[in-house]
């Protein structure tokens, strides 16, 4: 689907849902539409409860869009037939027949939408972060255009197969590896150090490098001197240095495993290039 642009405003996504622009697509595309919608809600600092409430409200909006035309068709025909010289026993059957045909046509036009209403309830139950946190994390990991991932997610959702907890790597990385992982996650080599400099030069923050290193040291259980040495030298050496030692290669492998298990394939490939340059 080509309409997934995360820069578009929240109200536009809501309008598209109300106008049923996503409902003529496949089940997998609906999963991607949910993912797209949740990203926009999250970007606007709204919670999953707000997103769920919107999807439920949309359901009743669709029901009303089905009921109102039938009611209007029924009363309109009754009004029109009241001017004709027909018996009452003939007017009512004709009115119900006409409104029934109207309802059939409407159902055919929004049949996929009515199916998606049922899917919505299944979806919200399946990814409820309060009770299904692992399913919710898998949902958040989907890319907007990951059709294959959406197909797999939909199959698991329909089969009610829950995703297993992601193995924790909290205690498997040493201090250098953790700092390296942060630097790779942020982007180009040295981005972490540039961020620290930016925080220190911003008068609103009133931070010092020594203070930042001490906080990082507390988090990573290391001295501030070692934190400083890794951020300014060690991480830089690993990311852009030539002929890495066996120890550095092992550190890269450990960090790669974390990114691979987090399904950040591009970052894992980036680490491969570091190891084999």
PDB file of C-alpha atoms in Angstrom:
ATOM      1  CA  UNK A   1       0.000   0.000   0.000  1.00  0.00           C
ATOM      2  CA  UNK A   2       1.353   3.398  -0.979  1.00  0.00           C
ATOM      3  CA  UNK A   3      -0.594   5.526   1.505  1.00  0.00           C
ATOM      4  CA  UNK A   4       1.610   4.819   4.509  1.00  0.00           C
ATOM      5  CA  UNK A   5       3.364   8.112   5.054  1.00  0.00           C
ATOM      6  CA  UNK A   6       4.262   8.547   8.747  1.00  0.00           C
ATOM      7  CA  UNK A   7       4.610  12.319   8.299  1.00  0.00           C
ATOM      8  CA  UNK A   8       0.898  12.771   7.667  1.00  0.00           C
ATOM      9  CA  UNK A   9      -1.257  14.188  10.503  1.00  0.00           C
ATOM     10  CA  UNK A  10      -3.399  12.144  12.850  1.00  0.00           C
ATOM     11  CA  UNK A  11      -6.701  13.575  11.621  1.00  0.00           C
ATOM     12  CA  UNK A  12      -5.924  12.485   8.056  1.00  0.00           C
ATOM     13  CA  UNK A  13      -5.347   8.880   9.129  1.00  0.00           C
ATOM     14  CA  UNK A  14      -8.609   8.941  11.086  1.00  0.00           C
ATOM     15  CA  UNK A  15     -10.447  10.355   8.055  1.00  0.00           C
ATOM     16  CA  UNK A  16      -9.070   7.593   5.834  1.00  0.00           C
ATOM     17  CA  UNK A  17     -10.297   4.983   8.296  1.00  0.00           C
ATOM     18  CA  UNK A  18     -13.765   6.553   8.448  1.00  0.00           C
ATOM     19  CA  UNK A  19     -13.915   6.729   4.637  1.00  0.00           C
ATOM     20  CA  UNK A  20     -12.972   3.012   4.505  1.00  0.00           C
ATOM     21  CA  UNK A  21      -9.935   3.649   2.290  1.00  0.00           C
ATOM     22  CA  UNK A  22      -7.994   0.753   3.853  1.00  0.00           C
ATOM     23  CA  UNK A  23     -10.839  -1.755   4.018  1.00  0.00           C
ATOM     24  CA  UNK A  24     -10.769  -3.002   0.441  1.00  0.00           C
ATOM     25  CA  UNK A  25      -7.300  -4.449   0.957  1.00  0.00           C
ATOM     26  CA  UNK A  26      -6.157  -7.891   2.097  1.00  0.00           C
ATOM     27  CA  UNK A  27      -5.925  -8.997   5.719  1.00  0.00           C
ATOM     28  CA  UNK A  28      -2.161  -8.490   5.666  1.00  0.00           C
ATOM     29  CA  UNK A  29      -2.592  -4.930   4.407  1.00  0.00           C
ATOM     30  CA  UNK A  30      -5.024  -4.273   7.243  1.00  0.00           C
ATOM     31  CA  UNK A  31      -2.335  -5.373   9.712  1.00  0.00           C
ATOM     32  CA  UNK A  32       0.017  -2.855   8.102  1.00  0.00           C
ATOM     33  CA  UNK A  33      -2.729  -0.220   8.292  1.00  0.00           C
ATOM     34  CA  UNK A  34      -3.048  -0.912  12.025  1.00  0.00           C
ATOM     35  CA  UNK A  35       0.731  -0.573  12.371  1.00  0.00           C
ATOM     36  CA  UNK A  36       0.692   2.687  10.428  1.00  0.00           C
ATOM     37  CA  UNK A  37      -2.142   4.055  12.553  1.00  0.00           C
ATOM     38  CA  UNK A  38      -0.514   3.098  15.830  1.00  0.00           C
ATOM     39  CA  UNK A  39       2.728   4.802  14.804  1.00  0.00           C
ATOM     40  CA  UNK A  40       0.866   8.054  14.139  1.00  0.00           C
ATOM     41  CA  UNK A  41      -1.005   7.790  17.450  1.00  0.00           C
ATOM     42  CA  UNK A  42       2.255   7.101  19.291  1.00  0.00           C
ATOM     43  CA  UNK A  43       3.984   9.989  17.489  1.00  0.00           C
ATOM     44  CA  UNK A  44       1.224  12.267  18.792  1.00  0.00           C
ATOM     45  CA  UNK A  45       1.971  11.062  22.358  1.00  0.00           C
ATOM     46  CA  UNK A  46      -1.255   9.087  22.573  1.00  0.00           C
ATOM     47  CA  UNK A  47      -1.545   5.736  24.315  1.00  0.00           C
ATOM     48  CA  UNK A  48      -2.613   2.383  22.951  1.00  0.00           C
ATOM     49  CA  UNK A  49      -5.907   2.800  24.803  1.00  0.00           C
ATOM     50  CA  UNK A  50      -6.638   5.857  22.628  1.00  0.00           C
ATOM     51  CA  UNK A  51      -5.852   3.861  19.493  1.00  0.00           C
ATOM     52  CA  UNK A  52      -8.103   0.995  20.635  1.00  0.00           C
ATOM     53  CA  UNK A  53     -10.913   3.413  21.441  1.00  0.00           C
ATOM     54  CA  UNK A  54     -10.683   4.887  17.955  1.00  0.00           C
ATOM     55  CA  UNK A  55     -10.881   1.473  16.281  1.00  0.00           C
ATOM     56  CA  UNK A  56     -13.934   0.554  18.370  1.00  0.00           C
ATOM     57  CA  UNK A  57     -15.594   3.886  17.649  1.00  0.00           C
ATOM     58  CA  UNK A  58     -14.921   3.340  13.955  1.00  0.00           C
ATOM     59  CA  UNK A  59     -16.787   0.031  14.243  1.00  0.00           C
ATOM     60  CA  UNK A  60     -19.977   1.744  15.412  1.00  0.00           C
ATOM     61  CA  UNK A  61     -19.579   4.401  12.745  1.00  0.00           C
ATOM     62  CA  UNK A  62     -19.584   1.655  10.111  1.00  0.00           C
ATOM     63  CA  UNK A  63     -22.647   0.009  11.628  1.00  0.00           C
ATOM     64  CA  UNK A  64     -24.488   3.319  11.478  1.00  0.00           C
ATOM     65  CA  UNK A  65     -23.406   3.817   7.881  1.00  0.00           C
ATOM     66  CA  UNK A  66     -25.162   0.513   7.141  1.00  0.00           C
ATOM     67  CA  UNK A  67     -28.333   1.105   9.197  1.00  0.00           C
ATOM     68  CA  UNK A  68     -29.113   4.706   8.289  1.00  0.00           C
ATOM     69  CA  UNK A  69     -29.386   4.206   4.496  1.00  0.00           C
ATOM     70  CA  UNK A  70     -31.722   1.253   5.030  1.00  0.00           C
ATOM     71  CA  UNK A  71     -33.935   3.268   7.365  1.00  0.00           C
ATOM     72  CA  UNK A  72     -33.966   6.235   4.969  1.00  0.00           C
ATOM     73  CA  UNK A  73     -34.824   3.962   2.030  1.00  0.00           C
ATOM     74  CA  UNK A  74     -37.655   2.337   4.014  1.00  0.00           C
ATOM     75  CA  UNK A  75     -39.305   5.582   5.140  1.00  0.00           C
ATOM     76  CA  UNK A  76     -38.766   7.276   1.777  1.00  0.00           C
ATOM     77  CA  UNK A  77     -40.517   4.492  -0.045  1.00  0.00           C
ATOM     78  CA  UNK A  78     -43.322   4.396   2.491  1.00  0.00           C
ATOM     79  CA  UNK A  79     -43.792   8.122   1.979  1.00  0.00           C
ATOM     80  CA  UNK A  80     -43.761   7.766  -1.815  1.00  0.00           C
ATOM     81  CA  UNK A  81     -46.149   4.814  -1.848  1.00  0.00           C
ATOM     82  CA  UNK A  82     -48.562   6.643   0.442  1.00  0.00           C
ATOM     83  CA  UNK A  83     -49.462   8.861  -2.522  1.00  0.00           C
ATOM     84  CA  UNK A  84     -50.283   5.867  -4.695  1.00  0.00           C
ATOM     85  CA  UNK A  85     -53.610   4.093  -4.563  1.00  0.00           C
ATOM     86  CA  UNK A  86     -52.305   0.863  -3.115  1.00  0.00           C
ATOM     87  CA  UNK A  87     -53.618  -1.230  -0.298  1.00  0.00           C
ATOM     88  CA  UNK A  88     -51.697  -1.125   2.992  1.00  0.00           C
ATOM     89  CA  UNK A  89     -50.940  -4.816   2.740  1.00  0.00           C
ATOM     90  CA  UNK A  90     -49.132  -4.090  -0.543  1.00  0.00           C
ATOM     91  CA  UNK A  91     -47.259  -0.948   0.582  1.00  0.00           C
ATOM     92  CA  UNK A  92     -45.445  -2.505   3.525  1.00  0.00           C
ATOM     93  CA  UNK A  93     -44.049  -5.556   1.645  1.00  0.00           C
ATOM     94  CA  UNK A  94     -42.835  -3.298  -1.185  1.00  0.00           C
ATOM     95  CA  UNK A  95     -41.158  -0.943   1.258  1.00  0.00           C
ATOM     96  CA  UNK A  96     -39.398  -3.760   3.099  1.00  0.00           C
ATOM     97  CA  UNK A  97     -38.366  -5.378  -0.179  1.00  0.00           C
ATOM     98  CA  UNK A  98     -36.852  -2.137  -1.458  1.00  0.00           C
ATOM     99  CA  UNK A  99     -35.015  -1.417   1.806  1.00  0.00           C
ATOM    100  CA  UNK A 100     -33.786  -5.019   1.818  1.00  0.00           C
ATOM    101  CA  UNK A 101     -32.345  -4.580  -1.667  1.00  0.00           C
ATOM    102  CA  UNK A 102     -30.735  -1.354  -0.507  1.00  0.00           C
ATOM    103  CA  UNK A 103     -29.199  -3.173   2.450  1.00  0.00           C
ATOM    104  CA  UNK A 104     -27.889  -5.948   0.187  1.00  0.00           C
ATOM    105  CA  UNK A 105     -26.215  -3.441  -2.101  1.00  0.00           C
ATOM    106  CA  UNK A 106     -24.645  -1.638   0.856  1.00  0.00           C
ATOM    107  CA  UNK A 107     -23.448  -4.923   2.316  1.00  0.00           C
ATOM    108  CA  UNK A 108     -21.816  -5.840  -0.983  1.00  0.00           C
ATOM    109  CA  UNK A 109     -20.116  -2.456  -1.119  1.00  0.00           C
ATOM    110  CA  UNK A 110     -18.688  -2.629   2.420  1.00  0.00           C
ATOM    111  CA  UNK A 111     -18.524  -6.389   2.859  1.00  0.00           C
ATOM    112  CA  UNK A 112     -14.767  -6.288   3.471  1.00  0.00           C
ATOM    113  CA  UNK A 113     -15.311  -3.578   6.040  1.00  0.00           C
ATOM    114  CA  UNK A 114     -17.775  -5.697   8.011  1.00  0.00           C
ATOM    115  CA  UNK A 115     -15.265  -8.543   7.943  1.00  0.00           C
ATOM    116  CA  UNK A 116     -12.598  -6.165   9.203  1.00  0.00           C
ATOM    117  CA  UNK A 117     -14.821  -5.230  12.146  1.00  0.00           C
ATOM    118  CA  UNK A 118     -14.571  -8.813  13.366  1.00  0.00           C
ATOM    119  CA  UNK A 119     -10.835  -8.794  12.694  1.00  0.00           C
ATOM    120  CA  UNK A 120     -10.462  -5.583  14.706  1.00  0.00           C
ATOM    121  CA  UNK A 121     -11.727  -7.225  17.900  1.00  0.00           C
ATOM    122  CA  UNK A 122      -9.383 -10.175  17.367  1.00  0.00           C
ATOM    123  CA  UNK A 123      -6.491  -7.812  16.699  1.00  0.00           C
ATOM    124  CA  UNK A 124      -7.048  -5.631  19.762  1.00  0.00           C
ATOM    125  CA  UNK A 125      -7.269  -8.686  22.014  1.00  0.00           C
ATOM    126  CA  UNK A 126      -4.154 -10.211  20.458  1.00  0.00           C
ATOM    127  CA  UNK A 127      -1.903  -7.163  20.876  1.00  0.00           C
ATOM    128  CA  UNK A 128      -3.251  -5.749  24.136  1.00  0.00           C
ATOM    129  CA  UNK A 129       0.017  -4.619  25.802  1.00  0.00           C
ATOM    130  CA  UNK A 130      -1.501  -5.143  29.245  1.00  0.00           C
ATOM    131  CA  UNK A 131      -1.892  -8.895  28.752  1.00  0.00           C
ATOM    132  CA  UNK A 132       0.000  -9.688  25.527  1.00  0.00           C
ATOM    133  CA  UNK A 133       3.178  -7.650  25.754  1.00  0.00           C
ATOM    134  CA  UNK A 134       5.218 -10.000  23.541  1.00  0.00           C
ATOM    135  CA  UNK A 135       2.604  -9.873  20.786  1.00  0.00           C
ATOM    136  CA  UNK A 136       2.524  -6.100  21.098  1.00  0.00           C
ATOM    137  CA  UNK A 137       6.307  -5.854  20.782  1.00  0.00           C
ATOM    138  CA  UNK A 138       6.203  -8.017  17.655  1.00  0.00           C
ATOM    139  CA  UNK A 139       3.501  -5.759  16.256  1.00  0.00           C
ATOM    140  CA  UNK A 140       5.644  -2.690  16.932  1.00  0.00           C
ATOM    141  CA  UNK A 141       8.577  -4.321  15.136  1.00  0.00           C
ATOM    142  CA  UNK A 142       6.618  -4.572  11.880  1.00  0.00           C
ATOM    143  CA  UNK A 143       7.678  -2.207   9.118  1.00  0.00           C
ATOM    144  CA  UNK A 144       5.014  -0.284   7.187  1.00  0.00           C
ATOM    145  CA  UNK A 145       5.788  -2.184   3.986  1.00  0.00           C
ATOM    146  CA  UNK A 146       6.848  -5.545   5.439  1.00  0.00           C
ATOM    147  CA  UNK A 147       4.292  -7.664   3.596  1.00  0.00           C
ATOM    148  CA  UNK A 148       5.951 -10.946   4.496  1.00  0.00           C
ATOM    149  CA  UNK A 149       6.104  -9.992   8.164  1.00  0.00           C
ATOM    150  CA  UNK A 150       2.458  -8.916   8.069  1.00  0.00           C
ATOM    151  CA  UNK A 151       1.433 -12.270   6.579  1.00  0.00           C
ATOM    152  CA  UNK A 152       3.262 -14.148   9.326  1.00  0.00           C
ATOM    153  CA  UNK A 153       1.779 -11.885  11.994  1.00  0.00           C
ATOM    154  CA  UNK A 154      -1.758 -12.343  10.635  1.00  0.00           C
ATOM    155  CA  UNK A 155      -1.400 -16.134  10.533  1.00  0.00           C
ATOM    156  CA  UNK A 156      -0.269 -16.196  14.161  1.00  0.00           C
ATOM    157  CA  UNK A 157      -3.061 -13.828  15.159  1.00  0.00           C
ATOM    158  CA  UNK A 158      -5.766 -15.937  13.506  1.00  0.00           C
ATOM    159  CA  UNK A 159      -4.289 -19.132  14.989  1.00  0.00           C
ATOM    160  CA  UNK A 160      -4.030 -17.428  18.422  1.00  0.00           C
ATOM    161  CA  UNK A 161      -0.350 -18.314  18.634  1.00  0.00           C
ATOM    162  CA  UNK A 162       1.350 -15.976  21.060  1.00  0.00           C
ATOM    163  CA  UNK A 163       4.919 -14.853  20.483  1.00  0.00           C
ATOM    164  CA  UNK A 164       7.459 -16.148  22.982  1.00  0.00           C
ATOM    165  CA  UNK A 165       9.284 -13.665  25.222  1.00  0.00           C
ATOM    166  CA  UNK A 166      12.405 -12.146  23.692  1.00  0.00           C
ATOM    167  CA  UNK A 167      15.494 -13.414  25.475  1.00  0.00           C
ATOM    168  CA  UNK A 168      17.076 -10.732  27.605  1.00  0.00           C
ATOM    169  CA  UNK A 169      20.653  -9.756  26.756  1.00  0.00           C
ATOM    170  CA  UNK A 170      21.010  -7.363  29.670  1.00  0.00           C
ATOM    171  CA  UNK A 171      23.796  -9.268  31.382  1.00  0.00           C
ATOM    172  CA  UNK A 172      25.517 -10.644  28.315  1.00  0.00           C
ATOM    173  CA  UNK A 173      27.214  -7.492  27.065  1.00  0.00           C
ATOM    174  CA  UNK A 174      30.181  -5.938  28.786  1.00  0.00           C
ATOM    175  CA  UNK A 175      30.517  -2.200  29.302  1.00  0.00           C
ATOM    176  CA  UNK A 176      32.314  -1.578  25.989  1.00  0.00           C
ATOM    177  CA  UNK A 177      29.789  -3.621  24.049  1.00  0.00           C
ATOM    178  CA  UNK A 178      26.885  -1.719  25.571  1.00  0.00           C
ATOM    179  CA  UNK A 179      28.400   1.626  24.630  1.00  0.00           C
ATOM    180  CA  UNK A 180      29.178   0.283  21.158  1.00  0.00           C
ATOM    181  CA  UNK A 181      25.577  -0.889  20.723  1.00  0.00           C
ATOM    182  CA  UNK A 182      24.288   2.573  21.687  1.00  0.00           C
ATOM    183  CA  UNK A 183      26.662   4.283  19.251  1.00  0.00           C
ATOM    184  CA  UNK A 184      25.640   1.958  16.389  1.00  0.00           C
ATOM    185  CA  UNK A 185      21.981   2.437  17.233  1.00  0.00           C
ATOM    186  CA  UNK A 186      22.345   6.231  17.065  1.00  0.00           C
ATOM    187  CA  UNK A 187      23.880   6.176  13.580  1.00  0.00           C
ATOM    188  CA  UNK A 188      27.287   7.278  12.301  1.00  0.00           C
ATOM    189  CA  UNK A 189      30.484   6.599  14.292  1.00  0.00           C
ATOM    190  CA  UNK A 190      30.926   9.080  17.108  1.00  0.00           C
ATOM    191  CA  UNK A 191      27.251  10.077  17.253  1.00  0.00           C
ATOM    192  CA  UNK A 192      27.073   9.137  20.930  1.00  0.00           C
ATOM    193  CA  UNK A 193      30.007  11.402  21.751  1.00  0.00           C
ATOM    194  CA  UNK A 194      28.527  14.231  19.656  1.00  0.00           C
ATOM    195  CA  UNK A 195      25.272  13.888  21.574  1.00  0.00           C
ATOM    196  CA  UNK A 196      27.126  14.236  24.877  1.00  0.00           C
ATOM    197  CA  UNK A 197      28.883  17.366  23.583  1.00  0.00           C
ATOM    198  CA  UNK A 198      25.577  18.816  22.447  1.00  0.00           C
ATOM    199  CA  UNK A 199      24.035  18.258  25.882  1.00  0.00           C
ATOM    200  CA  UNK A 200      26.982  19.948  27.544  1.00  0.00           C
ATOM    201  CA  UNK A 201      26.899  22.986  25.240  1.00  0.00           C
ATOM    202  CA  UNK A 202      23.166  23.493  25.645  1.00  0.00           C
ATOM    203  CA  UNK A 203      22.688  26.155  28.369  1.00  0.00           C
ATOM    204  CA  UNK A 204      19.244  24.765  29.203  1.00  0.00           C
ATOM    205  CA  UNK A 205      20.719  21.457  30.392  1.00  0.00           C
ATOM    206  CA  UNK A 206      23.699  22.730  32.432  1.00  0.00           C
ATOM    207  CA  UNK A 207      25.388  19.331  32.164  1.00  0.00           C
ATOM    208  CA  UNK A 208      29.059  18.485  32.420  1.00  0.00           C
ATOM    209  CA  UNK A 209      30.854  15.631  30.684  1.00  0.00           C
ATOM    210  CA  UNK A 210      32.152  14.358  33.997  1.00  0.00           C
ATOM    211  CA  UNK A 211      28.604  14.241  35.334  1.00  0.00           C
ATOM    212  CA  UNK A 212      27.358  12.383  32.257  1.00  0.00           C
ATOM    213  CA  UNK A 213      30.220   9.865  32.474  1.00  0.00           C
ATOM    214  CA  UNK A 214      29.435   9.274  36.149  1.00  0.00           C
ATOM    215  CA  UNK A 215      25.751   8.638  35.413  1.00  0.00           C
ATOM    216  CA  UNK A 216      26.670   6.222  32.603  1.00  0.00           C
ATOM    217  CA  UNK A 217      29.148   4.603  34.972  1.00  0.00           C
ATOM    218  CA  UNK A 218      26.406   4.003  37.533  1.00  0.00           C
ATOM    219  CA  UNK A 219      24.134   2.536  34.841  1.00  0.00           C
ATOM    220  CA  UNK A 220      26.836   0.271  33.379  1.00  0.00           C
ATOM    221  CA  UNK A 221      28.647  -0.444  36.669  1.00  0.00           C
ATOM    222  CA  UNK A 222      31.962   1.049  35.586  1.00  0.00           C
ATOM    223  CA  UNK A 223      34.176   3.975  36.548  1.00  0.00           C
ATOM    224  CA  UNK A 224      33.614   7.303  34.841  1.00  0.00           C
ATOM    225  CA  UNK A 225      37.208   7.218  33.517  1.00  0.00           C
ATOM    226  CA  UNK A 226      36.581   3.910  31.750  1.00  0.00           C
ATOM    227  CA  UNK A 227      33.309   5.212  30.335  1.00  0.00           C
ATOM    228  CA  UNK A 228      35.098   8.277  28.961  1.00  0.00           C
ATOM    229  CA  UNK A 229      37.907   6.145  27.494  1.00  0.00           C
ATOM    230  CA  UNK A 230      35.440   3.851  25.698  1.00  0.00           C
ATOM    231  CA  UNK A 231      33.230   6.637  24.345  1.00  0.00           C
ATOM    232  CA  UNK A 232      36.100   8.767  23.033  1.00  0.00           C
ATOM    233  CA  UNK A 233      38.547   6.008  21.970  1.00  0.00           C
ATOM    234  CA  UNK A 234      37.366   2.416  22.315  1.00  0.00           C
ATOM    235  CA  UNK A 235      34.079   2.651  20.433  1.00  0.00           C
ATOM    236  CA  UNK A 236      35.671   4.818  17.746  1.00  0.00           C
ATOM    237  CA  UNK A 237      38.480   2.288  17.298  1.00  0.00           C
ATOM    238  CA  UNK A 238      36.006  -0.566  16.858  1.00  0.00           C
ATOM    239  CA  UNK A 239      33.807   1.306  14.404  1.00  0.00           C
ATOM    240  CA  UNK A 240      36.407   2.801  12.069  1.00  0.00           C
ATOM    241  CA  UNK A 241      39.695   1.076  12.929  1.00  0.00           C
ATOM    242  CA  UNK A 242      41.518  -1.394  10.659  1.00  0.00           C
ATOM    243  CA  UNK A 243      42.747  -4.894  11.550  1.00  0.00           C
ATOM    244  CA  UNK A 244      40.596  -5.393  14.631  1.00  0.00           C
ATOM    245  CA  UNK A 245      41.897  -7.743  17.288  1.00  0.00           C
ATOM    246  CA  UNK A 246      40.202 -11.037  18.101  1.00  0.00           C
ATOM    247  CA  UNK A 247      38.761  -9.443  21.251  1.00  0.00           C
ATOM    248  CA  UNK A 248      37.202  -6.594  19.251  1.00  0.00           C
ATOM    249  CA  UNK A 249      35.764  -9.064  16.737  1.00  0.00           C
ATOM    250  CA  UNK A 250      34.155 -11.022  19.574  1.00  0.00           C
ATOM    251  CA  UNK A 251      32.658  -7.809  20.973  1.00  0.00           C
ATOM    252  CA  UNK A 252      31.184  -6.991  17.567  1.00  0.00           C
ATOM    253  CA  UNK A 253      29.717 -10.498  17.319  1.00  0.00           C
ATOM    254  CA  UNK A 254      28.003 -10.099  20.700  1.00  0.00           C
ATOM    255  CA  UNK A 255      26.527  -6.742  19.698  1.00  0.00           C
ATOM    256  CA  UNK A 256      25.452  -8.145  16.317  1.00  0.00           C
ATOM    257  CA  UNK A 257      23.568 -10.938  18.082  1.00  0.00           C
ATOM    258  CA  UNK A 258      21.589  -8.361  20.054  1.00  0.00           C
ATOM    259  CA  UNK A 259      20.601  -6.447  16.908  1.00  0.00           C
ATOM    260  CA  UNK A 260      19.811  -9.680  15.051  1.00  0.00           C
ATOM    261  CA  UNK A 261      17.489 -10.913  17.805  1.00  0.00           C
ATOM    262  CA  UNK A 262      15.880  -7.480  17.930  1.00  0.00           C
ATOM    263  CA  UNK A 263      15.122  -7.924  14.194  1.00  0.00           C
ATOM    264  CA  UNK A 264      17.194  -4.902  13.221  1.00  0.00           C
ATOM    265  CA  UNK A 265      18.683  -6.601  10.191  1.00  0.00           C
ATOM    266  CA  UNK A 266      20.214  -3.486   8.655  1.00  0.00           C
ATOM    267  CA  UNK A 267      22.174  -2.752  11.828  1.00  0.00           C
ATOM    268  CA  UNK A 268      23.316  -6.394  12.036  1.00  0.00           C
ATOM    269  CA  UNK A 269      24.547  -6.172   8.420  1.00  0.00           C
ATOM    270  CA  UNK A 270      26.368  -2.950   9.280  1.00  0.00           C
ATOM    271  CA  UNK A 271      28.258  -4.803  12.009  1.00  0.00           C
ATOM    272  CA  UNK A 272      29.148  -7.560   9.517  1.00  0.00           C
ATOM    273  CA  UNK A 273      30.860  -4.948   7.374  1.00  0.00           C
ATOM    274  CA  UNK A 274      32.900  -3.797  10.363  1.00  0.00           C
ATOM    275  CA  UNK A 275      34.092  -7.339  11.070  1.00  0.00           C
ATOM    276  CA  UNK A 276      35.114  -8.150   7.492  1.00  0.00           C
ATOM    277  CA  UNK A 277      36.556  -4.849   6.303  1.00  0.00           C
TER     278      UNK A 277
END
